[in-house]
PDB file of C-alpha atoms in Angstrom:
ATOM      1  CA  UNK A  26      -0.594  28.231  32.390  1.00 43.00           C
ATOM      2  CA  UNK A  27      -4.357  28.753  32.204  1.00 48.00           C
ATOM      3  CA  UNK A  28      -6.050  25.448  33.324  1.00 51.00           C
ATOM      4  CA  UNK A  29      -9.683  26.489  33.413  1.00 47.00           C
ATOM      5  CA  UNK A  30     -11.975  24.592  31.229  1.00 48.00           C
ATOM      6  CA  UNK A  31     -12.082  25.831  27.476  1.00 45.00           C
ATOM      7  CA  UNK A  32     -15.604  27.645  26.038  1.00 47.00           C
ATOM      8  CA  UNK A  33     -17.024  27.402  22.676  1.00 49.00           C
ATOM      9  CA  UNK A  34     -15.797  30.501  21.097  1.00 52.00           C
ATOM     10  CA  UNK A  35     -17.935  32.279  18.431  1.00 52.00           C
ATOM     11  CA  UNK A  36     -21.398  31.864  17.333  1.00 61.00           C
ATOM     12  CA  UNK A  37     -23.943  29.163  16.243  1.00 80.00           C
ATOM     13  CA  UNK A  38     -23.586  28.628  12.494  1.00 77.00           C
ATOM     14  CA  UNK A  39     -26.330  29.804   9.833  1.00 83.00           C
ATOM     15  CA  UNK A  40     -27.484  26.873   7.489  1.00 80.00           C
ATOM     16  CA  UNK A  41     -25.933  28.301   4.178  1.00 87.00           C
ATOM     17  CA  UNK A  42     -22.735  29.440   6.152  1.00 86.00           C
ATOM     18  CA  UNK A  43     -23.026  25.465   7.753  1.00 84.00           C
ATOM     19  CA  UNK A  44     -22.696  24.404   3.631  1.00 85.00           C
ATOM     20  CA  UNK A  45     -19.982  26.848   2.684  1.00 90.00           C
ATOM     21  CA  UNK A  46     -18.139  24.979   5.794  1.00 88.00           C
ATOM     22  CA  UNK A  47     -18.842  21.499   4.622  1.00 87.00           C
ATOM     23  CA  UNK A  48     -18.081  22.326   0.996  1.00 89.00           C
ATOM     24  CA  UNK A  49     -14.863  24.000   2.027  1.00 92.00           C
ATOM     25  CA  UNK A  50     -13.799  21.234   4.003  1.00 91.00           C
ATOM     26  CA  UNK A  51     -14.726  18.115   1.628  1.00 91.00           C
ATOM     27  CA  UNK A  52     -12.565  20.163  -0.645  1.00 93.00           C
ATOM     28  CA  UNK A  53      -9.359  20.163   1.692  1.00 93.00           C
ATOM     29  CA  UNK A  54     -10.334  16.485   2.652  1.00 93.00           C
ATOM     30  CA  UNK A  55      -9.710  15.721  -0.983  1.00 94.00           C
ATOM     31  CA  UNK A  56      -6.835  17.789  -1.592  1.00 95.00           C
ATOM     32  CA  UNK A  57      -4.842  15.861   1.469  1.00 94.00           C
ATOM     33  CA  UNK A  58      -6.193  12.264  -0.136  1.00 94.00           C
ATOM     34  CA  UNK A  59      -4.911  13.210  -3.464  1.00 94.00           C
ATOM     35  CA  UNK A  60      -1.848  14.107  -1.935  1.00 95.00           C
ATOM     36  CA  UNK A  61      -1.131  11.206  -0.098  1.00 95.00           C
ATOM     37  CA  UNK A  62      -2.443   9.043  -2.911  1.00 94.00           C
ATOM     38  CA  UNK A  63       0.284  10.761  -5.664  1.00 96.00           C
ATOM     39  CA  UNK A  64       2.637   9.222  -2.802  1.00 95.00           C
ATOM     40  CA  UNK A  65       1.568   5.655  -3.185  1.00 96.00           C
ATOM     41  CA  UNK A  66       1.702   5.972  -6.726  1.00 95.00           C
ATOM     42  CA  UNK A  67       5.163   7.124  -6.540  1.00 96.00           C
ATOM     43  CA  UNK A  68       6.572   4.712  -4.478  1.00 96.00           C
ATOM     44  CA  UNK A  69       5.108   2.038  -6.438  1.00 95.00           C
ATOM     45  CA  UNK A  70       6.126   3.517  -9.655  1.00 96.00           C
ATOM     46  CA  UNK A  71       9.947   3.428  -8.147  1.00 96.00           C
ATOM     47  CA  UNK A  72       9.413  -0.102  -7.548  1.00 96.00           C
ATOM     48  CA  UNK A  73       8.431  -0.924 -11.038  1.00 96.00           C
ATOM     49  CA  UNK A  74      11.206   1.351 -11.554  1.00 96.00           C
ATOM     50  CA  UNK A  75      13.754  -1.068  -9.388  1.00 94.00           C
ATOM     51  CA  UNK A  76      11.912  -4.566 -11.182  1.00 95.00           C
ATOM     52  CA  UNK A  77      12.728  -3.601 -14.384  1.00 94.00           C
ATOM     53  CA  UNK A  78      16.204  -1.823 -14.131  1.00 93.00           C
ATOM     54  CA  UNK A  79      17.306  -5.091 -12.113  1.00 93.00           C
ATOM     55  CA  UNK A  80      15.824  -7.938 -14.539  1.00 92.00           C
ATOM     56  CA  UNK A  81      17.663  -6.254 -17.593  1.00 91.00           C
ATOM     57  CA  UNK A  82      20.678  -5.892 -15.729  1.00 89.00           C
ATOM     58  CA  UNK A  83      20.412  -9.422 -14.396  1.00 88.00           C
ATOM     59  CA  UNK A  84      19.305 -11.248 -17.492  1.00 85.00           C
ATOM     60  CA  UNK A  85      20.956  -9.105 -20.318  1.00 83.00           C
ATOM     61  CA  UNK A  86      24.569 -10.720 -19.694  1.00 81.00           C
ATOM     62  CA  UNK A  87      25.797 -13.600 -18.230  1.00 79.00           C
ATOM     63  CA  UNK A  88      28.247 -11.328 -15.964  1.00 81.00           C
ATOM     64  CA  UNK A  89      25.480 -10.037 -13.905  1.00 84.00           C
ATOM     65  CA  UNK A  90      25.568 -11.876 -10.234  1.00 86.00           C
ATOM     66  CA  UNK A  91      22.234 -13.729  -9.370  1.00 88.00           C
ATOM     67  CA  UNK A  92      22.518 -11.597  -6.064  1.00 89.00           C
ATOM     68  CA  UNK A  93      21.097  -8.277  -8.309  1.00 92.00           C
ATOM     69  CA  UNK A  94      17.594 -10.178  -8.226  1.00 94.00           C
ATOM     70  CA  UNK A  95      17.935 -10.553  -4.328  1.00 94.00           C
ATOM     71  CA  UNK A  96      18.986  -7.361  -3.761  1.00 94.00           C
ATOM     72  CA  UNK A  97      15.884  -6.127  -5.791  1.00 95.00           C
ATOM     73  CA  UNK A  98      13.343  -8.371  -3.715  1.00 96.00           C
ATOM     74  CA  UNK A  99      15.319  -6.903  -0.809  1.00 96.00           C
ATOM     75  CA  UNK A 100      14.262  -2.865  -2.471  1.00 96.00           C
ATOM     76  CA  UNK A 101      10.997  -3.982  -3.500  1.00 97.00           C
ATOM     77  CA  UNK A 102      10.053  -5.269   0.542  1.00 97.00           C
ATOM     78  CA  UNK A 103      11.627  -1.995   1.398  1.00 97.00           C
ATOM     79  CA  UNK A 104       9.366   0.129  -1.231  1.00 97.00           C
ATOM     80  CA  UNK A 105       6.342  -1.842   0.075  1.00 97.00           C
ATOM     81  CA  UNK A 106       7.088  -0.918   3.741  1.00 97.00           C
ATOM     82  CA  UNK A 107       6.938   2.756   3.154  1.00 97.00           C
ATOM     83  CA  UNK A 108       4.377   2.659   0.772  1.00 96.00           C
ATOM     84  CA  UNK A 109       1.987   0.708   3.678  1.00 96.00           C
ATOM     85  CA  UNK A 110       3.013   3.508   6.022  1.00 96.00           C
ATOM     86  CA  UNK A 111       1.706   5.584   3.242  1.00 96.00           C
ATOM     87  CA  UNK A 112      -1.790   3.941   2.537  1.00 95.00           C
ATOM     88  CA  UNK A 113      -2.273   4.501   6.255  1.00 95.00           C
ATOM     89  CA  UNK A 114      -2.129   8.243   6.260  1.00 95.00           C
ATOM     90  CA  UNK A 115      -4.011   8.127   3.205  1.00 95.00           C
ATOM     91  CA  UNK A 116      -6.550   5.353   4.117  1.00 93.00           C
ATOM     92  CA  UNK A 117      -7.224   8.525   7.215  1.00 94.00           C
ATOM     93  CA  UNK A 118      -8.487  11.351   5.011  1.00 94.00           C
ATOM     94  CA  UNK A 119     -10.038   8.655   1.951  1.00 92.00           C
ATOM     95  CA  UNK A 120     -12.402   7.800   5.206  1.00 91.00           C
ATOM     96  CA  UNK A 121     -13.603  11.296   5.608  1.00 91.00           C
ATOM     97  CA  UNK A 122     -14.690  11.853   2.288  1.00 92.00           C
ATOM     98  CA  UNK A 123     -16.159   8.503   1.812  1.00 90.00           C
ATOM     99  CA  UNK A 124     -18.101   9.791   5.211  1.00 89.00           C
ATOM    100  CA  UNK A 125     -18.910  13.003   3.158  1.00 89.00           C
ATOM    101  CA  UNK A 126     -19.803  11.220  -0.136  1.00 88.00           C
ATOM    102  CA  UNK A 127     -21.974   8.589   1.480  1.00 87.00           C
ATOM    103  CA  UNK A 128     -23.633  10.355   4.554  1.00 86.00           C
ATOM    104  CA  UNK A 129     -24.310  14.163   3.111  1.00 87.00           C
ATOM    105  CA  UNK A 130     -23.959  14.053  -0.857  1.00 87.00           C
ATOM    106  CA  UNK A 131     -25.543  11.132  -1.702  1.00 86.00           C
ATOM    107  CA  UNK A 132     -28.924  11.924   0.826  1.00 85.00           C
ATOM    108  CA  UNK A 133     -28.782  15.345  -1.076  1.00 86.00           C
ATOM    109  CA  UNK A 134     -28.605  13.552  -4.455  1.00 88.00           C
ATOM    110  CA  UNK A 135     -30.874  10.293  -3.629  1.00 86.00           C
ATOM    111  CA  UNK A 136     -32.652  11.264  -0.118  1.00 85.00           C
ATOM    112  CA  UNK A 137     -33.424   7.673   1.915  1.00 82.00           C
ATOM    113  CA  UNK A 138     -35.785   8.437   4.622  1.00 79.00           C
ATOM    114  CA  UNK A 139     -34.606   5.611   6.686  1.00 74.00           C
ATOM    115  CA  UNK A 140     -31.209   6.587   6.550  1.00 73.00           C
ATOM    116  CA  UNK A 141     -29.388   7.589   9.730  1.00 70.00           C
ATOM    117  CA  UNK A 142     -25.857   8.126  10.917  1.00 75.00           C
ATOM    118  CA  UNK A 143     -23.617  10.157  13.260  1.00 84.00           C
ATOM    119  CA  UNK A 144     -20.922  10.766  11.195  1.00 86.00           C
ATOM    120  CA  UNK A 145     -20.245  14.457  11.754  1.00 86.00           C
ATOM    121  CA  UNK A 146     -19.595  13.380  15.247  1.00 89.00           C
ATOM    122  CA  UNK A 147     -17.177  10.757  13.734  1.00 87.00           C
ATOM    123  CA  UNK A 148     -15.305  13.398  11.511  1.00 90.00           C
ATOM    124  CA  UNK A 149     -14.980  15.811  14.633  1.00 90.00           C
ATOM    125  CA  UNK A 150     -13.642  13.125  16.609  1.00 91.00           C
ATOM    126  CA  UNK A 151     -11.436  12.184  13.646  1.00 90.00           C
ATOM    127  CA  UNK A 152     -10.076  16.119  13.831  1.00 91.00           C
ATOM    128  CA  UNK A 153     -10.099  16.231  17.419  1.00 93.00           C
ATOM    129  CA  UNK A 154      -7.650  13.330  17.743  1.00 93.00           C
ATOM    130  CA  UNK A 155      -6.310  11.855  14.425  1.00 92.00           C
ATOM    131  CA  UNK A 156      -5.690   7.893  14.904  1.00 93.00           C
ATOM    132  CA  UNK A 157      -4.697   5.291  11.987  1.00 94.00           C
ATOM    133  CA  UNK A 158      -7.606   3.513  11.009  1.00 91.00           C
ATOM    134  CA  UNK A 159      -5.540   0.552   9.640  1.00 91.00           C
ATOM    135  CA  UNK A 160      -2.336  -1.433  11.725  1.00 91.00           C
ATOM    136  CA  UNK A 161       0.642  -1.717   9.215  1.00 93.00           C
ATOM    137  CA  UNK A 162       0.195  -5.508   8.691  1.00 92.00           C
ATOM    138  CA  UNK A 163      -3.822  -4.809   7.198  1.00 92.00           C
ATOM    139  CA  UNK A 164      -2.171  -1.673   5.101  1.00 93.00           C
ATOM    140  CA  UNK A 165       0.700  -4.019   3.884  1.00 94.00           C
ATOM    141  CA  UNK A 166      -1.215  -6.976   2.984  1.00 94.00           C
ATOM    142  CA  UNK A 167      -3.287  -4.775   1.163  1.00 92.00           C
ATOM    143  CA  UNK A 168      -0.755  -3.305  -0.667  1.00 94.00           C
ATOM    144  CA  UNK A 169       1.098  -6.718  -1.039  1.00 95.00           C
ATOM    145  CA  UNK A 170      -2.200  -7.658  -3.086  1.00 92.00           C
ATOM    146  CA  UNK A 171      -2.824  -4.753  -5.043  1.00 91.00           C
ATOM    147  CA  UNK A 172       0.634  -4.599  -6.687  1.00 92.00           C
ATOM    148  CA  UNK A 173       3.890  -6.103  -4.725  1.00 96.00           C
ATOM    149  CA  UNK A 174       2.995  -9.544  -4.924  1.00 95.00           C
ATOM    150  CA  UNK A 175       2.809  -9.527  -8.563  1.00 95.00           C
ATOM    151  CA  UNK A 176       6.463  -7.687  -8.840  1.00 96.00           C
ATOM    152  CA  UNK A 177       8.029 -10.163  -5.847  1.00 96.00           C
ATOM    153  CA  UNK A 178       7.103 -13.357  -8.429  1.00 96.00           C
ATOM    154  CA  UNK A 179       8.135 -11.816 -11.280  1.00 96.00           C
ATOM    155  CA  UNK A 180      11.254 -10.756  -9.386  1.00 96.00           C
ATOM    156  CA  UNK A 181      10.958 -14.825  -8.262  1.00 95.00           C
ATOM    157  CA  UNK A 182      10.354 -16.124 -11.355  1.00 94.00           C
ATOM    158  CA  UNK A 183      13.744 -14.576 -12.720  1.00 93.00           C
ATOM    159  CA  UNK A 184      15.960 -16.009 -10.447  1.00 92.00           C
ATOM    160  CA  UNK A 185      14.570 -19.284 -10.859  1.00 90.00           C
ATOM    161  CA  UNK A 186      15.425 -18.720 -14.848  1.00 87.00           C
ATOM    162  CA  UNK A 187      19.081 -17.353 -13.951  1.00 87.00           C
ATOM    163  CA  UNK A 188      20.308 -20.193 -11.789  1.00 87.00           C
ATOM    164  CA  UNK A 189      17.951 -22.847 -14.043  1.00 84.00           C
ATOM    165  CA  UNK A 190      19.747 -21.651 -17.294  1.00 81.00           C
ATOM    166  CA  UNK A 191      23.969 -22.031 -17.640  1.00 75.00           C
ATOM    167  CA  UNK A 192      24.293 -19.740 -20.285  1.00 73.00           C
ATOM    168  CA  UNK A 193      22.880 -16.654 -18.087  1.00 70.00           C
ATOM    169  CA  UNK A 194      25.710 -17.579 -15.247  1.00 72.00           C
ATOM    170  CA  UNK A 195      28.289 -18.378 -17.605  1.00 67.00           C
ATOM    171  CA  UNK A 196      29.296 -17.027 -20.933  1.00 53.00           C
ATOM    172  CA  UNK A 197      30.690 -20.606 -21.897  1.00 50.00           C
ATOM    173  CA  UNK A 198      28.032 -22.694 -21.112  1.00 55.00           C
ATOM    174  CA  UNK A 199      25.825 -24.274 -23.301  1.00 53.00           C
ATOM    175  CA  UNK A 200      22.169 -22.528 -24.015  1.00 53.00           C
ATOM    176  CA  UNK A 201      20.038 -25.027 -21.935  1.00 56.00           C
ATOM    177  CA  UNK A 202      18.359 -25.345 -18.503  1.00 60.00           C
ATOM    178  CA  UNK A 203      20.625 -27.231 -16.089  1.00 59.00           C
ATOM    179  CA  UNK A 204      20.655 -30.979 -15.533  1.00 59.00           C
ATOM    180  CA  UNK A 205      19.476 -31.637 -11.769  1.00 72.00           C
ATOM    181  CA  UNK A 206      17.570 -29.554  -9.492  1.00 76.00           C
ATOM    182  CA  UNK A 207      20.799 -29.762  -6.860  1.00 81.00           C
ATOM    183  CA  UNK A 208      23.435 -27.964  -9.928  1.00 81.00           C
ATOM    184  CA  UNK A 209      20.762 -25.175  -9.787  1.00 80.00           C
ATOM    185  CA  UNK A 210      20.615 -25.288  -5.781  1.00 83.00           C
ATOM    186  CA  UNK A 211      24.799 -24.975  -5.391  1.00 85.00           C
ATOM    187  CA  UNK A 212      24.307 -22.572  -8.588  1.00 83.00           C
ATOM    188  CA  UNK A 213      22.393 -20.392  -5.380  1.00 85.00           C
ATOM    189  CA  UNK A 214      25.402 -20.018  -3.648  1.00 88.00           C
ATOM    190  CA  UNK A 215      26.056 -16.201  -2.182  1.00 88.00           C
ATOM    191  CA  UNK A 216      29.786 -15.770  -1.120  1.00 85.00           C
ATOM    192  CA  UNK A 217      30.360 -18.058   1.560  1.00 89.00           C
ATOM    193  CA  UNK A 218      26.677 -18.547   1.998  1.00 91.00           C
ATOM    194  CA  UNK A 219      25.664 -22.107   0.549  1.00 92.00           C
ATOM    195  CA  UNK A 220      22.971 -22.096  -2.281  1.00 89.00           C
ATOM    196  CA  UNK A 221      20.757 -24.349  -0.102  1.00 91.00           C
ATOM    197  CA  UNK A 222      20.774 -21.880   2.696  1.00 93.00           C
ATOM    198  CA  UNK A 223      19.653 -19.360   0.238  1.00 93.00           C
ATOM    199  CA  UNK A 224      16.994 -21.150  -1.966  1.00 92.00           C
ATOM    200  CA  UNK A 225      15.493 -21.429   2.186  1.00 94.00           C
ATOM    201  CA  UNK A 226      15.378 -17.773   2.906  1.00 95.00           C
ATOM    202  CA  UNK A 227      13.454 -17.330  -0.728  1.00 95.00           C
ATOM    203  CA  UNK A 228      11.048 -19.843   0.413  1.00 95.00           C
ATOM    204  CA  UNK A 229      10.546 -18.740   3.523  1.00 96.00           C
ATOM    205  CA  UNK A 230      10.407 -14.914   2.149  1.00 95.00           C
ATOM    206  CA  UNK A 231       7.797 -16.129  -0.102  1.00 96.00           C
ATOM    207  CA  UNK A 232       5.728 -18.368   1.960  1.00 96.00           C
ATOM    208  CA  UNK A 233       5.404 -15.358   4.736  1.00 95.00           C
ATOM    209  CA  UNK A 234       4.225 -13.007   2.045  1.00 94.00           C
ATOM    210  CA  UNK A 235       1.995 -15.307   0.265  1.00 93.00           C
ATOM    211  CA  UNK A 236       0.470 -16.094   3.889  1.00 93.00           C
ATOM    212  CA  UNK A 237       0.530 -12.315   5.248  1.00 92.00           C
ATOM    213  CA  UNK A 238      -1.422 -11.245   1.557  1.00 90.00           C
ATOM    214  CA  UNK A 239      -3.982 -14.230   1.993  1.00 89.00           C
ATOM    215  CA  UNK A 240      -4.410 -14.809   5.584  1.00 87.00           C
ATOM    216  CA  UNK A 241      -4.364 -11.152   6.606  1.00 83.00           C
ATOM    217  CA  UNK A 242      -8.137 -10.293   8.454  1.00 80.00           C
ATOM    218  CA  UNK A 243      -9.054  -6.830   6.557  1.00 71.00           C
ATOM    219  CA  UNK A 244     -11.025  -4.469   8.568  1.00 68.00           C
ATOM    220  CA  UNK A 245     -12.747  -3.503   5.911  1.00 74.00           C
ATOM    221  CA  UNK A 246     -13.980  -0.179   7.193  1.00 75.00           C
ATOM    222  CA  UNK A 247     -15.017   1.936   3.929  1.00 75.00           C
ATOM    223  CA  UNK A 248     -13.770  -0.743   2.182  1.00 78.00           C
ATOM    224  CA  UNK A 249     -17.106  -2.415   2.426  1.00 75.00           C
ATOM    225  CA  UNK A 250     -19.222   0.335   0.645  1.00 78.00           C
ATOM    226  CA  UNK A 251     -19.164  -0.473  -3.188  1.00 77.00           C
ATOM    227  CA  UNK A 252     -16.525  -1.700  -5.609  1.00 77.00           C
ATOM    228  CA  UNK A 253     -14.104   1.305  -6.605  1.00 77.00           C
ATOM    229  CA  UNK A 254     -11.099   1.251  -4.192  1.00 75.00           C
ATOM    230  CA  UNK A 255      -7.074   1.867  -4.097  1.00 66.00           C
TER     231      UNK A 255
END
């Protein structure tokens, strides 16, 4: 194997050459952030998918165990843990062509004399040795408030209904709500698991993702430039 030091290998690029480059290149940047974007929006659209297909089979008949609603939140946290491995591949190249958009188009389209970066040495480091610009907490507390959070309490807000309402646990019950908090507690109950053991794993659950979506420090990276972001 051939350890000697490696030497640039061809020659100096002309200026319009240096353009057909950079305009070949934002193009591919874009192509691999679409890409990886059409995956986030799948995996969320399979857990919208998962929230509704559970509610109507949960709240459509009084046969339907309260367990389907856990087992959704249970999907749902799985959805959102590959979709935050997602955002972080895509959160990569949606970096580059901010880097393009801010640093080379816009100076061509609204020149600011004053304006100076090194961001083609950023971008060639970025190609040189591709790292994650986001840690999975920051991409899943960002995902947690973009979309999840909203499906986990409506997923929430369900179960609280089902176990708070006789006639959706039992076809002979009376249409009402129940009479004491502690008849919807026991109502909890999974197998041999008792239903105040389980109303404390749902509070805990929700507690850790209420305090992961608020109390999560976002490096906001490109984040920080303007308004319109995923």
């Amino acid at each position: 194997m051939n350890d000697a030091p490696a030497t640039p290998i061809g020659r100096t690029l002309s200026p319009s050459e240096m353009v057909t480059v950079m305009s070949h290149f934002h193009r591919a940047e874009i192509a691999r952030m679409a890409g990886w974007r059409d995956r986030i929006d799948r995996t969320s659209n399979w857990a919208i998918t998962v929230v509704a297909a559970m509610l109507s089979v949960s709240l459509s008949t009084a046969s339907a165990h309260h367990g389907v609603l856990l087992f959704a939140m249970l999907l749902v946290l799985l959805l959102l843990w590959i979709e935050a491995r997602r955002y972080r591949f895509f959160d990569v190249y949606r970096a580059r062509v901010r880097q393009f958009e801010r640093h080379y188009f816009a100076q061509i389209f609204s020149p600011q004399p004053d304006f100076a970066s090194d961001w083609l040495l950023i971008v060639g480091e970025s190609l040189r040795t591709p790292k994650f610009l986001v840690s999975q907490r920051v991409a899943l507390a960002r995902r947690l408030r973009r979309n999840y959070i909203h499906m986990m309490l409506i997923l929430l807000l369900a179960w609280i209904l089902k176990l708070s309402t006789p006639s959706l646990l039992d076809r002979a019950a009376p249409v009402g709500f129940v009479g004491t908090l502690r008849e919807a507690v026991s109502a909890a109950a999974l197998g041999p698991v008792p239903g105040l053991v389980i109303v404390t794993l749902v509070a805990i659950l929700f507690a850790g993702l209420l305090a992961v979506a608020s109390l999560t420090p976002d490096d906001n990276g490109e984040l920080s430039f303007g308004d319109v972001h995923v």
